[in-house]
Short mmCIF file of C-alpha atoms in Angstrom, two decimals:
data_model
loop_
_atom_site.label_atom_id
_atom_site.label_comp_id
_atom_site.label_asym_id
_atom_site.label_seq_id
_atom_site.Cartn_x
_atom_site.Cartn_y
_atom_site.Cartn_z
CA MET A 988 -2.84 -3.35 -9.69
CA THR A 989 -0.86 -1.99 -12.52
CA GLU A 990 1.27 -4.61 -13.85
CA PRO A 991 4.34 -2.75 -15.26
CA LEU A 992 4.54 -0.64 -11.93
CA VAL A 993 4.58 -4.24 -10.31
CA LEU A 994 7.31 -5.73 -12.43
CA LEU A 995 9.27 -2.40 -12.12
CA ARG A 996 8.98 -2.33 -8.27
CA ALA A 997 10.01 -6.11 -8.03
CA LEU A 998 13.22 -5.64 -10.13
CA HIS A 999 13.99 -2.49 -8.44
CA PHE A 1000 14.01 -4.05 -4.98
CA ALA A 1001 15.91 -7.29 -6.57
CA ALA A 1002 18.44 -5.05 -7.78
CA THR A 1003 18.53 -3.19 -4.37
CA LEU A 1004 18.64 -6.26 -2.30
CA SER A 1005 21.31 -7.88 -4.56
CA ALA A 1006 23.60 -4.90 -4.21
CA SER A 1007 23.39 -4.42 -0.97
CA GLY A 1008 23.39 -8.31 0.07
CA THR A 1009 26.53 -8.85 -2.00
CA VAL A 1010 28.32 -6.18 -0.32
CA PHE A 1011 27.19 -7.60 3.21
CA PHE A 1012 28.56 -11.02 1.88
CA LEU A 1013 31.81 -9.61 0.92
CA ALA A 1014 32.25 -7.84 4.21
CA LEU A 1015 30.53 -10.18 6.94
CA ALA A 1016 30.58 -13.77 5.34
CA MET A 1017 33.70 -13.62 3.59
CA GLY A 1018 35.50 -10.85 5.78
CA PRO A 1019 38.80 -10.73 5.43
CA ALA A 1020 39.24 -13.75 3.68
CA ALA A 1021 37.75 -11.63 0.50
CA GLU A 1022 41.13 -10.08 0.33
CA ALA A 1023 42.72 -13.69 0.01
CA ALA A 1024 44.66 -14.60 -3.43
CA ALA A 1025 42.32 -17.93 -3.36
CA PHE A 1026 39.19 -15.78 -3.58
CA ALA A 1027 40.65 -12.91 -5.90
CA ALA A 1028 38.78 -14.10 -8.94
CA LEU A 1029 35.34 -14.80 -7.15
CA ARG A 1030 35.79 -11.15 -5.44
CA ARG A 1031 36.24 -9.49 -8.89
CA ARG A 1032 32.94 -11.31 -10.26
CA LEU A 1033 31.22 -10.10 -7.02
CA VAL A 1034 32.19 -6.51 -7.44
CA ARG A 1035 31.03 -6.53 -11.00
CA TRP A 1036 27.96 -8.18 -9.76
CA VAL A 1037 27.56 -5.24 -7.36
CA TRP A 1038 27.96 -2.69 -10.07
CA LEU A 1039 25.32 -4.29 -12.38
CA SER A 1040 22.78 -4.36 -9.40
CA LEU A 1041 23.60 -0.63 -8.48
CA ALA A 1042 23.07 -0.02 -12.17
CA VAL A 1043 19.66 -1.55 -12.43
CA ALA A 1044 18.43 -0.47 -9.37
CA VAL A 1045 19.26 3.31 -10.33
CA ALA A 1046 17.55 2.89 -13.82
CA THR A 1047 14.40 1.15 -12.36
CA GLY A 1048 14.32 3.75 -9.67
CA ALA A 1049 14.24 6.70 -12.34
CA GLY A 1050 11.53 4.47 -14.11
CA TRP A 1051 9.35 4.10 -11.16
CA LEU A 1052 9.66 7.95 -10.63
CA VAL A 1053 8.93 8.89 -14.42
CA TRP A 1054 6.08 6.39 -14.24
CA LEU A 1055 4.84 8.06 -11.17
CA ALA A 1056 4.97 11.46 -12.76
CA SER A 1057 2.87 10.06 -15.91
CA GLU A 1058 0.11 8.90 -13.54
CA LEU A 1059 -0.21 12.02 -12.08
CA LEU A 1060 -0.25 13.97 -15.36
CA GLY A 1061 -2.39 11.36 -16.89
CA THR A 1062 0.06 11.44 -19.48
CA SER A 1063 2.52 9.06 -20.99
CA MET A 1064 6.02 8.38 -19.52
CA ALA A 1065 7.88 10.34 -22.70
CA GLU A 1066 5.21 13.12 -21.99
CA ALA A 1067 5.93 13.35 -18.13
CA CYS A 1068 9.66 13.64 -18.98
CA LEU A 1069 9.17 16.03 -21.70
CA GLN A 1070 6.66 18.49 -19.99
CA GLY A 1071 8.59 18.54 -16.64
CA GLY A 1072 6.27 16.12 -14.40
CA ALA A 1073 9.15 14.26 -13.44
CA TRP A 1074 11.16 16.97 -12.37
CA SER A 1075 8.15 18.25 -10.28
CA VAL A 1076 8.13 14.88 -8.56
CA LEU A 1077 11.78 14.73 -8.17
CA GLU A 1078 12.05 17.83 -6.53
CA GLY A 1079 9.05 18.30 -4.59
CA THR A 1080 7.82 14.84 -3.38
CA ARG A 1081 9.71 12.55 -0.49
CA PHE A 1082 9.98 10.07 -3.25
CA GLY A 1083 12.28 12.43 -5.50
CA GLU A 1084 14.31 13.13 -2.25
CA VAL A 1085 14.54 9.56 -1.18
CA TRP A 1086 15.65 8.77 -5.18
CA SER A 1087 18.27 11.38 -4.95
CA VAL A 1088 19.72 10.29 -2.07
CA ARG A 1089 19.91 6.84 -2.97
CA THR A 1090 21.38 7.71 -6.39
CA ALA A 1091 24.12 9.58 -4.68
CA LEU A 1092 24.85 6.68 -2.35
CA ALA A 1093 25.23 4.25 -5.56
CA LEU A 1094 27.72 6.89 -7.16
CA VAL A 1095 29.60 6.64 -3.90
CA LEU A 1096 29.43 2.81 -3.28
CA ALA A 1097 30.40 1.73 -6.78
CA PRO A 1098 34.08 3.17 -6.73
CA LEU A 1099 34.46 2.14 -3.14
CA MET A 1100 33.89 -1.37 -4.16
CA ILE A 1101 37.48 -1.13 -5.91
CA TRP A 1102 39.25 -1.10 -2.51
CA PRO A 1103 38.80 -3.93 -0.28
CA GLY A 1104 39.77 -1.83 2.71
CA THR A 1105 36.98 0.23 2.96
CA ARG A 1106 34.65 -2.55 3.50
CA TRP A 1107 33.08 -1.00 6.75
CA LEU A 1108 32.30 2.27 4.56
CA GLN A 1109 31.06 0.00 1.81
CA VAL A 1110 28.75 -1.81 4.30
CA ALA A 1111 27.54 1.80 5.79
CA CYS A 1112 26.42 2.81 2.25
CA ALA A 1113 25.03 -0.32 1.10
CA ALA A 1114 22.69 -0.38 4.20
CA ALA A 1115 21.71 3.18 3.78
CA PHE A 1116 20.93 1.93 0.13
CA ALA A 1117 19.09 -0.73 1.12
CA ALA A 1118 17.03 0.87 4.24
CA LEU A 1119 15.85 4.20 2.75
CA PRO A 1120 13.11 2.96 0.51
CA ALA A 1121 11.07 2.18 3.76
CA LEU A 1122 10.47 5.90 3.92
CA VAL A 1123 8.29 5.77 0.86
CA GLY A 1124 6.24 2.81 1.29
CA HIS A 1125 2.96 2.10 3.25
CA ALA A 1126 4.86 1.78 6.65
CA GLY A 1127 6.87 5.01 6.08
CA ALA A 1128 3.41 7.11 5.43
CA GLY A 1129 2.08 6.83 8.85
CA PRO A 1130 1.72 9.58 11.35
CA GLY A 1131 3.63 10.71 14.51
CA ALA A 1132 5.70 8.08 16.58
CA THR A 1133 3.66 5.43 15.13
CA GLY A 1134 4.67 6.23 11.43
CA ALA A 1135 8.46 6.75 12.53
CA LEU A 1136 8.16 3.15 14.73
CA GLN A 1137 6.78 1.60 11.32
CA ALA A 1138 9.29 3.09 9.28
CA ALA A 1139 12.05 1.57 11.45
CA ALA A 1140 10.54 -1.82 11.52
CA ASP A 1141 10.26 -1.59 7.72
CA MET A 1142 14.02 -0.30 7.31
CA LEU A 1143 14.92 -3.35 9.64
CA HIS A 1144 13.07 -5.77 7.44
CA LEU A 1145 14.88 -4.32 4.28
CA LEU A 1146 18.35 -4.67 5.84
CA ALA A 1147 17.22 -8.23 6.98
CA ALA A 1148 15.93 -9.12 3.58
CA ALA A 1149 19.45 -7.69 2.13
CA ALA A 1150 21.47 -9.67 4.27
CA TRP A 1151 19.72 -12.89 3.69
CA VAL A 1152 17.98 -12.71 0.19
CA GLY A 1153 20.03 -10.23 -1.13
CA GLY A 1154 23.20 -12.23 -0.37
CA LEU A 1155 22.02 -15.57 -1.81
CA PRO A 1156 23.28 -14.83 -5.32
CA ALA A 1157 26.64 -14.15 -4.02
CA LEU A 1158 26.61 -17.49 -2.16
CA VAL A 1159 25.43 -19.39 -5.16
CA MET A 1160 28.35 -17.89 -7.09
CA MET A 1161 30.78 -19.07 -4.39
CA LEU A 1162 29.68 -22.42 -4.57
CA VAL A 1163 29.63 -22.60 -8.28
CA SER A 1164 33.11 -21.36 -8.42
CA GLY A 1165 34.67 -24.40 -6.67
CA ARG A 1166 36.81 -24.86 -3.67
CA PRO A 1167 39.38 -22.05 -3.72
CA GLY A 1168 42.82 -23.75 -4.58
CA GLY A 1169 45.27 -23.81 -1.63
CA ALA A 1170 42.63 -22.84 0.92
CA PRO A 1171 40.16 -25.67 1.01
CA ASP A 1172 38.55 -24.19 4.48
CA LEU A 1173 37.82 -21.01 3.28
CA MET A 1174 34.68 -21.78 1.51
CA ALA A 1175 33.61 -23.81 4.35
CA ALA A 1176 34.13 -21.06 6.77
CA THR A 1177 32.58 -18.35 4.52
CA THR A 1178 29.44 -20.47 4.18
CA ALA A 1179 29.16 -21.09 8.00
CA ARG A 1180 29.27 -17.21 8.60
CA PHE A 1181 26.93 -16.74 6.07
CA SER A 1182 24.47 -19.16 7.63
CA ARG A 1183 24.82 -17.42 10.82
CA LEU A 1184 24.06 -14.35 9.26
CA ALA A 1185 20.97 -15.79 7.70
CA ILE A 1186 19.64 -16.94 10.98
CA ALA A 1187 20.07 -13.52 12.54
CA SER A 1188 18.24 -12.00 9.62
CA VAL A 1189 15.60 -14.40 9.73
CA ALA A 1190 14.79 -13.23 13.31
CA ILE A 1191 14.73 -9.64 12.36
CA LEU A 1192 12.48 -10.61 9.58
CA LEU A 1193 10.04 -12.44 11.68
CA ALA A 1194 9.72 -9.75 14.48
CA SER A 1195 9.73 -6.92 12.11
CA GLY A 1196 7.29 -8.60 9.41
CA ILE A 1197 4.90 -9.19 12.46
CA ALA A 1198 5.08 -5.44 13.73
CA ASN A 1199 4.18 -4.10 9.95
CA SER A 1200 1.43 -6.70 9.69
CA TRP A 1201 0.02 -5.30 13.07
CA ASN A 1202 0.01 -2.08 11.79
CA LEU A 1203 -0.73 -2.36 8.16
CA LEU A 1204 -3.49 -4.95 8.75
CA ASP A 1205 -6.75 -4.66 10.66
CA GLY A 1206 -6.74 -8.18 11.90
CA PRO A 1207 -6.16 -11.73 10.90
CA GLY A 1208 -9.34 -11.80 8.92
CA ASP A 1209 -7.25 -9.38 6.30
CA LEU A 1210 -5.18 -12.54 5.53
CA LEU A 1211 -8.04 -13.81 3.49
CA ALA A 1212 -10.56 -11.18 3.01
CA THR A 1213 -8.64 -8.50 1.10
CA ASP A 1214 -6.08 -8.57 -1.72
CA TYR A 1215 -3.42 -6.97 0.48
CA GLY A 1216 -3.73 -9.45 2.96
CA ARG A 1217 -3.88 -12.47 0.64
CA LEU A 1218 -0.77 -11.31 -0.91
CA VAL A 1219 0.82 -11.16 2.84
CA ALA A 1220 -0.42 -14.56 3.32
CA LEU A 1221 1.48 -15.72 -0.13
CA LYS A 1222 4.50 -13.90 1.17
CA ILE A 1223 4.30 -15.56 4.42
CA GLY A 1224 4.25 -18.79 2.71
CA LEU A 1225 6.96 -18.21 0.46
CA PHE A 1226 9.06 -17.38 3.62
CA ALA A 1227 8.19 -20.54 5.33
CA ALA A 1228 9.50 -22.44 2.48
CA MET A 1229 12.73 -20.56 2.04
CA LEU A 1230 13.19 -20.95 5.81
CA ALA A 1231 12.74 -24.71 5.59
CA ILE A 1232 15.46 -24.93 3.00
CA ALA A 1233 17.56 -22.38 4.90
CA ALA A 1234 17.27 -25.00 8.12
CA VAL A 1235 18.31 -27.85 6.00
CA ASN A 1236 21.41 -26.16 4.60
CA ARG A 1237 22.30 -24.76 8.02
CA PHE A 1238 22.05 -28.19 9.99
CA ARG A 1239 22.34 -30.80 7.55
CA LEU A 1240 24.51 -29.46 4.50
CA THR A 1241 26.99 -26.96 6.15
CA PRO A 1242 28.58 -29.09 8.70
CA ARG A 1243 29.18 -31.82 5.60
CA LEU A 1244 30.45 -29.20 3.16
CA ALA A 1245 33.81 -31.39 2.79
CA HIS A 1246 31.69 -33.92 0.84
CA PRO A 1247 31.03 -33.38 -2.78
CA GLN A 1248 27.78 -34.62 -2.56
CA ALA A 1249 26.73 -32.18 0.05
CA MET A 1250 28.20 -29.35 -1.92
CA ARG A 1251 25.92 -30.31 -4.82
CA ALA A 1252 22.74 -30.30 -2.66
CA LEU A 1253 23.80 -27.11 -1.05
CA ARG A 1254 24.29 -25.23 -4.56
CA ARG A 1255 20.96 -26.65 -5.38
CA ASN A 1256 18.94 -25.63 -2.41
CA SER A 1257 20.68 -22.13 -2.43
CA LEU A 1258 19.27 -21.86 -6.22
CA ALA A 1259 15.93 -22.87 -5.00
CA GLU A 1260 16.03 -20.33 -1.97
CA THR A 1261 17.01 -17.76 -4.32
CA GLY A 1262 14.15 -18.64 -7.08
CA LEU A 1263 11.60 -18.31 -3.92
CA GLY A 1264 12.92 -15.10 -2.89
CA LEU A 1265 12.59 -13.46 -6.41
CA CYS A 1266 8.77 -14.80 -6.27
CA ALA A 1267 8.58 -12.96 -2.71
CA LEU A 1268 9.95 -9.84 -4.26
CA LEU A 1269 7.25 -9.90 -7.14
CA LEU A 1270 4.75 -9.96 -4.30
CA VAL A 1271 6.45 -7.05 -2.87
CA GLY A 1272 6.16 -5.25 -5.85
CA ALA A 1273 2.42 -5.81 -5.91
CA LEU A 1274 1.74 -5.22 -2.40
CA GLY A 1275 3.14 -1.48 -2.89
CA THR A 1276 0.29 -0.68 -5.22
CA ILE A 1277 -2.37 -1.93 -3.17
CA PRO A 1278 -3.82 0.25 0.00
CA PRO A 1279 -3.54 -1.84 3.22
CA GLY A 1280 -6.63 -2.40 5.09
CA ALA A 1281 -5.40 -0.32 8.14
CA HIS A 1282 -3.99 2.55 6.28
CA ARG A 1283 -7.13 3.82 4.22
CA HIS A 1284 -8.34 7.57 4.75
CA PRO A 1285 -11.56 8.09 2.97
CA ALA A 1286 -12.18 11.67 2.14
CA GLY A 1287 -14.17 13.32 5.12
CA THR A 1288 -16.39 14.95 2.54
CA ALA A 1289 -17.57 14.12 -1.04
CA ILE A 1290 -15.17 15.32 -3.47
CA PRO A 1291 -17.22 17.52 -6.17
CA GLU A 1292 -16.94 16.43 -9.92
CA GLY A 1293 -14.06 17.96 -11.68
CA ALA A 1294 -12.21 18.79 -8.42
CA ALA A 1295 -8.55 18.27 -7.45
CA PHE A 1296 -8.07 16.55 -4.44
CA VAL A 1297 -5.04 15.08 -2.01
CA HIS A 1298 -4.73 13.71 1.38
CA ILE A 1299 -1.66 14.67 3.17
CA HIS A 1300 -0.06 13.22 6.27
CA ALA A 1301 2.58 14.89 8.37
CA SER A 1302 3.75 13.73 11.81
CA GLU A 1303 1.11 15.49 14.11
CA ALA A 1304 -1.58 16.29 11.81
CA MET A 1305 -3.30 15.36 8.39
CA ALA A 1306 -5.04 17.79 5.82
CA GLU A 1307 -7.36 17.35 2.73
CA LEU A 1308 -6.90 20.05 0.32
CA THR A 1309 -9.87 20.12 -2.69
CA LEU A 1310 -9.11 22.62 -5.38
CA ASN A 1311 -12.63 23.17 -7.17
CA PRO A 1312 -12.53 23.16 -10.05
CA GLY A 1313 -9.19 20.77 -10.41
CA GLN A 1314 -8.04 22.67 -13.61
CA ALA A 1315 -6.22 25.74 -14.72
CA GLY A 1316 -7.67 28.96 -14.48
CA THR A 1317 -9.90 30.50 -11.37
CA THR A 1318 -10.17 27.92 -8.58
CA HIS A 1319 -10.89 27.81 -4.94
CA ALA A 1320 -9.34 25.82 -2.18
CA THR A 1321 -10.80 24.14 0.75
CA ILE A 1322 -8.78 22.60 3.35
CA ARG A 1323 -9.50 20.25 6.25
CA VAL A 1324 -7.04 19.84 9.04
CA MET A 1325 -7.48 16.80 11.19
CA HIS A 1326 -5.83 14.68 13.85
CA GLU A 1327 -5.23 11.03 12.69
CA ASP A 1328 -8.62 10.07 14.05
CA SER A 1329 -10.18 12.44 11.67
CA SER A 1330 -11.34 14.78 14.42
CA GLN A 1331 -10.72 18.39 13.95
CA PHE A 1332 -7.29 19.57 14.60
CA PRO A 1333 -7.16 23.03 16.47
CA ALA A 1334 -5.47 25.13 14.21
CA GLN A 1335 -4.84 28.96 14.86
CA ASP A 1336 -3.68 29.74 11.24
CA VAL A 1337 -3.61 27.79 8.04
CA ARG A 1338 -1.82 29.07 4.71
CA LEU A 1339 -1.69 27.54 1.45
CA GLU A 1340 1.47 27.63 -1.21
CA LEU A 1341 0.98 26.28 -4.48
CA ASP A 1342 4.34 25.64 -6.49
CA PRO A 1343 4.09 25.60 -10.43
CA PRO A 1344 5.23 22.96 -12.42
CA ALA A 1345 7.32 25.08 -14.41
CA PRO A 1346 9.74 27.90 -13.33
CA ASP A 1347 8.46 30.63 -15.34
CA VAL A 1348 4.85 30.37 -13.59
CA PRO A 1349 5.19 32.29 -10.15
CA ALA A 1350 4.20 30.49 -7.00
CA ILE A 1351 0.78 31.11 -5.23
CA LYS A 1352 1.07 31.93 -1.41
CA ARG A 1353 -2.40 32.57 0.29
CA ALA A 1354 -3.74 32.75 3.89
CA ALA A 1355 -6.88 30.63 4.51
CA LYS A 1356 -9.95 31.76 6.14
CA ARG A 1357 -11.86 29.52 8.83
CA ASP A 1358 -15.41 29.05 7.92
CA ALA A 1359 -18.24 28.05 10.53
CA ASP A 1360 -17.77 24.43 10.27
CA GLY A 1361 -13.86 24.52 10.89
CA THR A 1362 -12.92 23.87 7.41
CA TRP A 1363 -10.17 26.43 5.96
CA ARG A 1364 -10.92 28.35 2.58
CA VAL A 1365 -9.28 30.28 0.11
CA ASP A 1366 -10.97 31.78 -2.97
CA THR A 1367 -10.20 33.03 -6.31
CA ILE A 1368 -6.98 31.18 -7.10
CA GLU A 1369 -5.62 31.71 -10.43
CA LEU A 1370 -3.76 28.64 -11.52
CA GLN A 1371 -1.95 29.72 -15.11
CA ARG A 1372 -1.04 26.40 -16.09
CA PRO A 1373 -1.98 22.63 -15.95
CA GLY A 1374 0.41 19.83 -14.54
CA VAL A 1375 1.73 18.54 -11.40
CA TRP A 1376 1.70 21.48 -8.71
CA ILE A 1377 3.09 21.16 -5.33
CA ALA A 1378 0.55 21.75 -2.64
CA LYS A 1379 2.20 22.97 0.66
CA VAL A 1380 -0.23 23.33 3.78
CA THR A 1381 1.19 25.19 6.63
CA ILE A 1382 -0.41 24.77 9.83
CA THR A 1383 0.10 26.90 12.89
CA PRO A 1384 -0.74 24.70 16.18
CA PRO A 1385 -2.09 26.19 19.34
CA ALA A 1386 1.51 25.61 20.78
CA GLY A 1387 4.68 24.95 19.29
CA THR A 1388 6.40 25.54 15.79
CA PRO A 1389 4.16 25.64 12.41
CA LEU A 1390 3.84 22.31 10.48
CA VAL A 1391 4.42 22.12 6.95
CA LEU A 1392 2.17 19.20 4.94
CA ASP A 1393 3.12 19.04 1.32
CA ALA A 1394 2.13 16.79 -1.66
CA PRO A 1395 1.70 16.95 -5.43
CA ILE A 1396 -1.63 17.72 -6.95
CA VAL A 1397 -2.79 17.24 -10.70
CA ILE A 1398 -4.37 20.40 -12.28
CA GLU A 1399 -6.28 19.51 -15.47
CA PRO A 1400 -5.83 21.92 -18.56
CA GLY A 1401 -8.82 24.57 -18.63
CA PRO A 1402 -11.77 24.35 -21.07
#
């Protein structure tokens, strides 16, 4: 587990859920009351909170991208930026595409917050901003219909977490601000609506969490036997504690909100919920750095020492690409094309494209030849420069359109 990445991911998800959750709180819990004069000062604070959360989410997302490039290059983060590795990851990977779209959404959402009348457009942007990270997580890496269902479940999980956990700081701000003058019922009505929203979110979190665990764990034994499973078990424990506090808030304190003692208790419990939610997000940061038990694909053959290797998923097939040696200069490519169960995929034609880490180096496009054992081979490839290359494997199936699988692959300096 890489601690800087764990903290970076945790902060990124905390900022993402906080930004989207505050937008949901304004639109769904406060609703039209957000435009009331009694809530004017609170709304301004919440808008500034959204701006701050968006800024932190974009900044940590950029840091995450640069960290990923530095890991691929085996260099420092500064060198990854200066050598163009970060740009290669941004341009040539799904992570980079998702980061670019989410940054654009943040730039649209930030000015929209000035106009309360655009709250449904704000909700749409915030929902997309919160859900898109599912496409670069473990759930979004699965192939075919199963992978699509996993990604959908993960998106729902993130949206529900944003609506509940991400909305808690906004609820705390409202409770700390005191009862709005001249409108004593507004706070009670907002709290009740947020409570109902939290109940719906809990139901979605339970259903989507079970679905994701079913797909990403080999069985209940993983909850004790694997690092990934033990972190999931801790997350379940934190969720149960948050759920218990939320139940007290909903059924005991919210109906008695007119009493000052209940108000203080609700404020204290909401702060406790927020703290537990931050602990859960720290676990989310760690979970993304550990392969789950049901999502490991060991190489089908031994990887030669000094070779560059990448395993690539697509919706209908998988590919394993080995460049031996994995360094600048003359190399040779071996490609294995498989189904999800690692059985051989009946490809009619396979082509390899290698896009370079710098624009002044030409791309390499070659047709592969099938060997007797079913693997595909490309001989005598000249790699002019080390760095992060983008490998694209185009597979022509027996019927239908060609499949394109792409992923970054790191080429070391030559001798």
